[in-house]
Amino acid sequence: MSTALARRTASHEFRRAAVLDAAAEVFARAGLEGATMRAIAEAAGYSAAALYAYYPAKEAIYADLLAQSLDRLRRAVNGAIDGATDDEARMRAGIAGFLNHYRDHPRDLELGLYLFQGLGPHGLSPAHDRDLNNRLIAVLRRIADTIARFGRRDPLTAHGETVSVFAHLIGILVAERTGRLKTLDARADDLLARFLDGLVARLRGGAESAK
Amino acid sequence: MSTALARRTASHEFRRAAVLDAAAEVFARAGLEGATMRAIAEAAGYSAAALYAYYPAKEAIYADLLAQSLDRLRRAVNGAIDGATDDEARMRAGIAGFLNHYRDHPRDLELGLYLFQGLGPHGLSPAHDRDLNNRLIAVLRRIADTIARFGRRDPLTAHGETVSVFAHLIGILVAERTGRLKTLDARADDLLARFLDGLVARLRGGAESAK
Amino acid sequence: MSTALARRTASHEFRRAAVLDAAAEVFARAGLEGATMRAIAEAAGYSAAALYAYYPAKEAIYADLLAQSLDRLRRAVNGAIDGATDDEARMRAGIAGFLNHYRDHPRDLELGLYLFQGLGPHGLSPAHDRDLNNRLIAVLRRIADTIARFGRRDPLTAHGETVSVFAHLIGILVAERTGRLKTLDARADDLLARFLDGLVARLRGGAESAK
Amino acid sequence: MSTALARRTASHEFRRAAVLDAAAEVFARAGLEGATMRAIAEAAGYSAAALYAYYPAKEAIYADLLAQSLDRLRRAVNGAIDGATDDEARMRAGIAGFLNHYRDHPRDLELGLYLFQGLGPHGLSPAHDRDLNNRLIAVLRRIADTIARFGRRDPLTAHGETVSVFAHLIGILVAERTGRLKTLDARADDLLARFLDGLVARLRGGAESAK
DNA sequence: TATGAATGAGTCTTCATTCAT
DNA sequence: AATGAATGAAGACTCATTCAT
């Protein structure tokens, strides 16, 4: 019986993943507001009602989608860092990896911004929110490590610098995705380069600039 | 007779402003998607149908709201700049004015983010969009001027630097508003100070760093 | 006082006529369902509320419009008959005048069909209906006369024939206006000619066909 | 499984038919413009939203209703023709069948007039319109055949005569339905008889009257 | 497990009409 | 005489969700 149950569970998880895939596709195609339960169901080859066997509400699909998206981001960032050879390169690679991942994967950006922005209509439950936060922190922690190492900063200082990096990255992404960058005749690449150069200079400069 | 007409017109404008206020309040309370015509009407003490005496469509309310919001931002930035005494202070004041205006006026931030985000579903008409863009550009231009003057940069270089500033400001605001800053135990003030210090250092450094 | 009152009344009637004109124009432009009170008011240079000083309801405007339209029809038919020289020509002219008036004045046809069709939504009051009926009968009576005279029929027989003519005319007009004639590759002229020839032949034939 | 699916499909069709019935009733009762989705839903014992499980839009209900109505007309006409014994009787029967079908089925007349009248506001899609036209033509073609056969006319001439018949029938029906016949103290039967007699006489007369 | 059926609440918008001024 | 202001009722349609099967 236990085997049968396990099999059933595995099968269930398998189909849940298929639903999630379909949802991701719909989100990418129709945008966040246009992603209706019916559209997701159709993409998954189910009826709308069937979705409720896998997720209790639309909100839960969002949450799951976001979690996966943040994991993909983490893998991208980690991969970029691991592929670099010296400390400065690692720091630069991690930060650029963050930006490029989102630039290369608009779906994930869409989801990420939704998160950053606090999804108006139904909002996520606090539990979900905490979970997602932790996944984001995991990404940033790795970047903080490279900063601490390259800049020979203590963890606290490195953390402050990381948040600054994080804010800048978000700013670039938001500005680009909303067309303001094009309007202002600027490019994300250039912005990042400028910021990184400044960051490197600053970290090299003061042996220990306060927080 | 002319007086009566003027009085009537003024009264009309007065009530239109009241509707706009109510709309702003609803936007702040219910979020962007939750701002329905009925909600706005109720907040204004009207029936939904009555709104159409003041605005021909929901979109027009958005547009008006955003336009006024950007004008308030411009006044805040200009005021901050004009109140400072030397070139460095002017630059710092303009940038800080941008950030603080939005921190002090969450409603305007909500609206601004809506703009930055590109309002998915119902979007603004191209005409409206262009108008709003111009208002934003007007704000940034003033900041660019202070950068050019303090850093003795040519306009083109100053523009690039301005976009970087803009991106950073957006990033800070988005991160704060969505609670990520609190999560990361950071404060907007510190982030701004850190960024400004870096900016000043950079501008002081190279007499003329390419674009 | 009596003079003042008369003047006031005349002035009122004058403006009522202007409203009616505007209404006719709107009906022609926007169709029957598209003719809103506001549209009529704008065409008349009034506010919507002002119309209620001249007509108690939209329905009354319809009714007045229809009455005038039927009077125009009567004048057209009478004119056609009076312009002809012998009895057969007079009969033919009267009938053709009916058809051609409506073909040349689509506005009136629109109104007429509305009448014939019983205006769904609000319907006319019985009083109005009776009045309009009488105006239609006045038209048909004149045609009946020409039939009686040409066919040397007694009034009763002539009346029966007239109703048949009336039905045929309506049929042609409805079929043409709704595009069915074009669909069937037919022309109103031909249909009328065919019918008239048959009518003449029939009336010439039997000295006195019952009823 | 196939059985279950078939049963489900059949059940769906059954309820769709019920919706259609309800719609027909509403159309007959409330007139064309008064037939709202909500009214139809209530008549069918559904919520308004439920209708959309059976028809994607109001327009589709119209179209279905009209199509079925025209098919009923065709069956009535065909049946009448097939029940007659000689050529003249067949022609008379077909024409009378058209008229009587509509006199006996006021709902269908209401729908038919809607068609003939070109449904102003929301109109049918061109595709629907073409389809309905074809169904009407199918009816008329059968009548044209009987005319050609009885009158020994070539198809072209018979067609012209058929359109004349069609126009007359419409005229009678419109006049009757809108109460004008009663006003004029006439009866549809008599009108038809008179017209048919004339038609027969004409067809017997000239061996071949042009067009 | 999956579905078809069904719904209530909600969306924006239009319109004829009323009323204080 | 005329109007601006305001409204209730209505329009078609959508959506997330529930439930019996």
CSV table of C-alpha atoms in Angstrom, one decimal, chain B:
chain,number,residue,atom,x,y,z
B,1,MET,CA,-23.4,86.4,-17.4
B,2,SER,CA,-19.8,85.9,-17.9
B,3,THR,CA,-19.5,85.8,-14.2
B,4,ALA,CA,-22.1,83.1,-13.8
B,5,LEU,CA,-20.4,81.0,-16.5
B,6,ALA,CA,-17.0,81.4,-14.8
B,7,ARG,CA,-18.5,80.5,-11.5
B,8,ARG,CA,-20.1,77.4,-13.0
B,9,THR,CA,-16.9,76.4,-14.7
B,10,ALA,CA,-14.9,76.9,-11.6
B,11,SER,CA,-17.4,74.8,-9.7
B,12,HIS,CA,-17.1,72.1,-12.2
B,13,GLU,CA,-13.3,72.1,-12.0
B,14,PHE,CA,-13.5,72.1,-8.3
B,15,ARG,CA,-15.6,68.9,-8.3
B,16,ARG,CA,-13.4,67.4,-11.0
B,17,ALA,CA,-10.5,67.9,-8.6
B,18,ALA,CA,-12.5,66.2,-5.9
B,19,VAL,CA,-13.0,63.3,-8.1
B,20,LEU,CA,-9.3,63.2,-8.8
B,21,ASP,CA,-8.6,63.2,-5.1
B,22,ALA,CA,-10.9,60.4,-4.5
B,23,ALA,CA,-9.3,58.5,-7.3
B,24,ALA,CA,-5.9,59.1,-5.9
B,25,GLU,CA,-7.0,57.8,-2.6
B,26,VAL,CA,-8.6,54.7,-4.1
B,27,PHE,CA,-5.4,54.0,-6.0
B,28,ALA,CA,-3.4,54.2,-2.9
B,29,ARG,CA,-5.7,52.0,-0.9
B,30,ALA,CA,-6.9,49.4,-3.4
B,31,GLY,CA,-3.9,49.2,-5.6
B,32,LEU,CA,-3.8,49.7,-9.3
B,33,GLU,CA,-6.0,46.9,-10.4
B,34,GLY,CA,-8.5,47.4,-7.6
B,35,ALA,CA,-9.2,50.9,-8.5
B,36,THR,CA,-12.6,50.5,-10.2
B,37,MET,CA,-14.8,53.2,-11.4
B,38,ARG,CA,-17.3,52.2,-8.7
B,39,ALA,CA,-14.8,52.4,-6.0
B,40,ILE,CA,-13.7,55.8,-7.1
B,41,ALA,CA,-17.3,57.0,-7.3
B,42,GLU,CA,-18.0,55.8,-3.8
B,43,ALA,CA,-14.9,57.5,-2.5
B,44,ALA,CA,-16.0,60.7,-4.2
B,45,GLY,CA,-19.6,60.4,-3.0
B,46,TYR,CA,-21.0,59.9,-6.4
B,47,SER,CA,-22.7,57.3,-8.4
B,48,ALA,CA,-20.5,55.6,-10.9
B,49,ALA,CA,-22.3,57.2,-13.8
B,50,ALA,CA,-21.6,60.7,-12.4
B,51,LEU,CA,-17.9,60.2,-13.0
B,52,TYR,CA,-18.5,60.4,-16.7
B,53,ALA,CA,-19.5,64.0,-16.3
B,54,TYR,CA,-15.9,64.7,-15.3
B,55,TYR,CA,-13.8,62.2,-17.2
B,56,PRO,CA,-14.8,60.4,-20.4
B,57,ALA,CA,-13.2,57.2,-19.4
B,58,LYS,CA,-11.2,55.4,-16.7
B,59,GLU,CA,-8.1,55.9,-18.8
B,60,ALA,CA,-8.5,59.7,-18.6
B,61,ILE,CA,-8.5,59.6,-14.8
B,62,TYR,CA,-5.3,57.6,-14.8
B,63,ALA,CA,-3.7,60.0,-17.2
B,64,ASP,CA,-4.7,63.0,-15.2
B,65,LEU,CA,-3.5,61.5,-12.0
B,66,LEU,CA,-0.2,60.6,-13.4
B,67,ALA,CA,0.4,63.9,-15.0
B,68,GLN,CA,-0.3,65.8,-11.8
B,69,SER,CA,1.9,63.3,-9.9
B,70,LEU,CA,4.8,63.9,-12.2
B,71,ASP,CA,4.3,67.6,-11.9
B,72,ARG,CA,4.5,67.4,-8.1
B,73,LEU,CA,7.7,65.4,-8.5
B,74,ARG,CA,9.1,68.1,-10.7
B,75,ARG,CA,8.2,70.8,-8.3
B,76,ALA,CA,9.8,68.9,-5.4
B,77,VAL,CA,13.0,68.3,-7.3
B,78,ASN,CA,13.2,71.9,-8.5
B,79,GLY,CA,12.5,73.2,-5.1
B,80,ALA,CA,15.2,71.1,-3.5
B,81,ILE,CA,17.8,72.2,-6.1
B,82,ASP,CA,16.9,75.8,-5.8
B,83,GLY,CA,17.2,75.7,-2.1
B,84,ALA,CA,20.8,74.6,-2.2
B,85,THR,CA,23.8,76.8,-2.3
B,86,ASP,CA,26.7,75.3,-4.2
B,87,ASP,CA,27.0,73.0,-7.1
B,88,GLU,CA,27.6,69.8,-5.2
B,89,ALA,CA,24.8,70.5,-2.8
B,90,ARG,CA,22.5,71.2,-5.7
B,91,MET,CA,23.2,67.9,-7.3
B,92,ARG,CA,22.8,66.0,-4.0
B,93,ALA,CA,19.6,67.9,-3.2
B,94,GLY,CA,18.0,67.2,-6.6
B,95,ILE,CA,18.6,63.5,-6.4
B,96,ALA,CA,17.6,63.3,-2.7
B,97,GLY,CA,14.6,65.4,-3.6
B,98,PHE,CA,13.5,62.8,-6.1
B,99,LEU,CA,13.8,60.0,-3.6
B,100,ASN,CA,12.3,61.8,-0.7
B,101,HIS,CA,9.3,63.1,-2.6
B,102,TYR,CA,8.3,59.5,-3.4
B,103,ARG,CA,9.1,58.3,0.1
B,104,ASP,CA,6.9,61.0,1.5
B,105,HIS,CA,4.1,60.6,-0.9
B,106,PRO,CA,3.4,56.9,-1.3
B,107,ARG,CA,0.4,57.7,-3.5
B,108,ASP,CA,2.6,59.3,-6.0
B,109,LEU,CA,5.0,56.4,-5.9
B,110,GLU,CA,2.1,54.0,-6.5
B,111,LEU,CA,1.2,56.0,-9.6
B,112,GLY,CA,4.8,56.5,-10.6
B,113,LEU,CA,5.4,52.8,-10.5
B,114,TYR,CA,2.3,52.2,-12.5
B,115,LEU,CA,3.8,54.4,-15.1
B,116,PHE,CA,7.3,52.8,-14.8
B,117,GLN,CA,5.7,49.5,-15.1
B,118,GLY,CA,3.8,50.1,-18.2
B,119,LEU,CA,0.3,49.5,-17.1
B,120,GLY,CA,-0.5,46.2,-18.7
B,121,PRO,CA,-4.2,45.5,-19.3
B,122,HIS,CA,-5.8,48.7,-20.4
B,123,GLY,CA,-2.8,50.8,-21.1
B,124,LEU,CA,-2.8,54.4,-21.8
B,125,SER,CA,-3.2,55.8,-25.3
B,126,PRO,CA,0.0,56.6,-27.1
B,127,ALA,CA,-0.8,60.3,-26.8
B,128,HIS,CA,-1.1,60.1,-23.1
B,129,ASP,CA,2.0,58.0,-22.8
B,130,ARG,CA,4.0,60.5,-24.8
B,131,ASP,CA,2.8,63.3,-22.6
B,132,LEU,CA,3.7,61.5,-19.4
B,133,ASN,CA,7.1,60.7,-20.8
B,134,ASN,CA,7.8,64.3,-21.5
B,135,ARG,CA,6.9,65.2,-18.0
B,136,LEU,CA,9.3,62.6,-16.6
B,137,ILE,CA,12.0,63.8,-18.9
B,138,ALA,CA,11.5,67.4,-17.7
B,139,VAL,CA,12.3,66.2,-14.2
B,140,LEU,CA,15.4,64.3,-15.2
B,141,ARG,CA,16.7,67.1,-17.4
B,142,ARG,CA,16.9,69.4,-14.3
B,143,ILE,CA,18.9,66.8,-12.5
B,144,ALA,CA,21.2,66.3,-15.5
B,145,ASP,CA,21.9,70.0,-15.4
B,146,THR,CA,23.2,69.8,-11.9
B,147,ILE,CA,25.4,66.8,-12.7
B,148,ALA,CA,26.8,68.5,-15.8
B,149,ARG,CA,27.6,71.6,-13.8
B,150,PHE,CA,29.1,70.0,-10.7
B,151,GLY,CA,31.1,67.4,-12.7
B,152,ARG,CA,32.0,69.8,-15.5
B,153,ARG,CA,30.8,67.2,-17.9
B,154,ASP,CA,29.4,67.7,-21.3
B,155,PRO,CA,25.7,67.2,-21.7
B,156,LEU,CA,26.0,63.8,-23.2
B,157,THR,CA,28.1,62.4,-20.4
B,158,ALA,CA,25.9,64.0,-17.9
B,159,HIS,CA,22.9,62.4,-19.5
B,160,GLY,CA,24.4,58.9,-19.1
B,161,GLU,CA,25.2,59.6,-15.5
B,162,THR,CA,21.6,60.8,-15.0
B,163,VAL,CA,20.1,57.6,-16.3
B,164,SER,CA,22.3,55.7,-13.9
B,165,VAL,CA,21.0,57.9,-11.0
B,166,PHE,CA,17.5,57.4,-12.2
B,167,ALA,CA,17.9,53.6,-12.3
B,168,HIS,CA,19.3,53.6,-8.8
B,169,LEU,CA,16.5,55.7,-7.4
B,170,ILE,CA,13.9,53.5,-9.0
B,171,GLY,CA,15.6,50.5,-7.6
B,172,ILE,CA,15.7,51.9,-4.1
B,173,LEU,CA,12.0,52.9,-4.2
B,174,VAL,CA,10.8,49.6,-5.6
B,175,ALA,CA,12.8,47.6,-3.1
B,176,GLU,CA,11.6,49.7,-0.3
B,177,ARG,CA,7.9,49.7,-1.3
B,178,THR,CA,7.8,46.0,-1.8
B,179,GLY,CA,9.2,45.4,1.6
B,180,ARG,CA,12.5,43.9,0.3
B,181,LEU,CA,14.5,46.6,2.0
B,182,LYS,CA,13.1,45.8,5.4
B,183,THR,CA,13.7,42.2,4.8
B,184,LEU,CA,17.3,42.9,4.0
B,185,ASP,CA,17.6,45.1,7.0
B,186,ALA,CA,18.6,48.1,4.9
B,187,ARG,CA,17.5,51.7,4.8
B,188,ALA,CA,16.8,53.9,1.8
B,189,ASP,CA,18.7,56.8,3.4
B,190,ASP,CA,21.9,54.8,3.7
B,191,LEU,CA,21.6,53.4,0.2
B,192,LEU,CA,21.2,56.9,-1.2
B,193,ALA,CA,24.1,58.2,0.8
B,194,ARG,CA,26.3,55.4,-0.3
B,195,PHE,CA,25.4,56.0,-3.9
B,196,LEU,CA,25.8,59.7,-3.7
B,197,ASP,CA,29.2,59.4,-2.2
B,198,GLY,CA,30.3,57.2,-5.0
B,199,LEU,CA,28.8,59.5,-7.6
B,200,VAL,CA,30.6,62.5,-6.2
B,201,ALA,CA,33.8,60.7,-6.0
B,202,ARG,CA,33.5,59.5,-9.5
B,203,LEU,CA,32.6,62.9,-10.8
B,204,ARG,CA,35.5,64.5,-9.0
B,205,GLY,CA,37.9,61.9,-10.2
B,206,GLY,CA,38.2,61.9,-14.0
B,207,ALA,CA,38.1,65.3,-15.6
B,208,GLU,CA,36.3,63.7,-18.5
B,209,SER,CA,35.5,60.0,-18.4
B,210,ALA,CA,34.1,58.8,-21.7
B,211,LYS,CA,30.3,58.5,-21.9
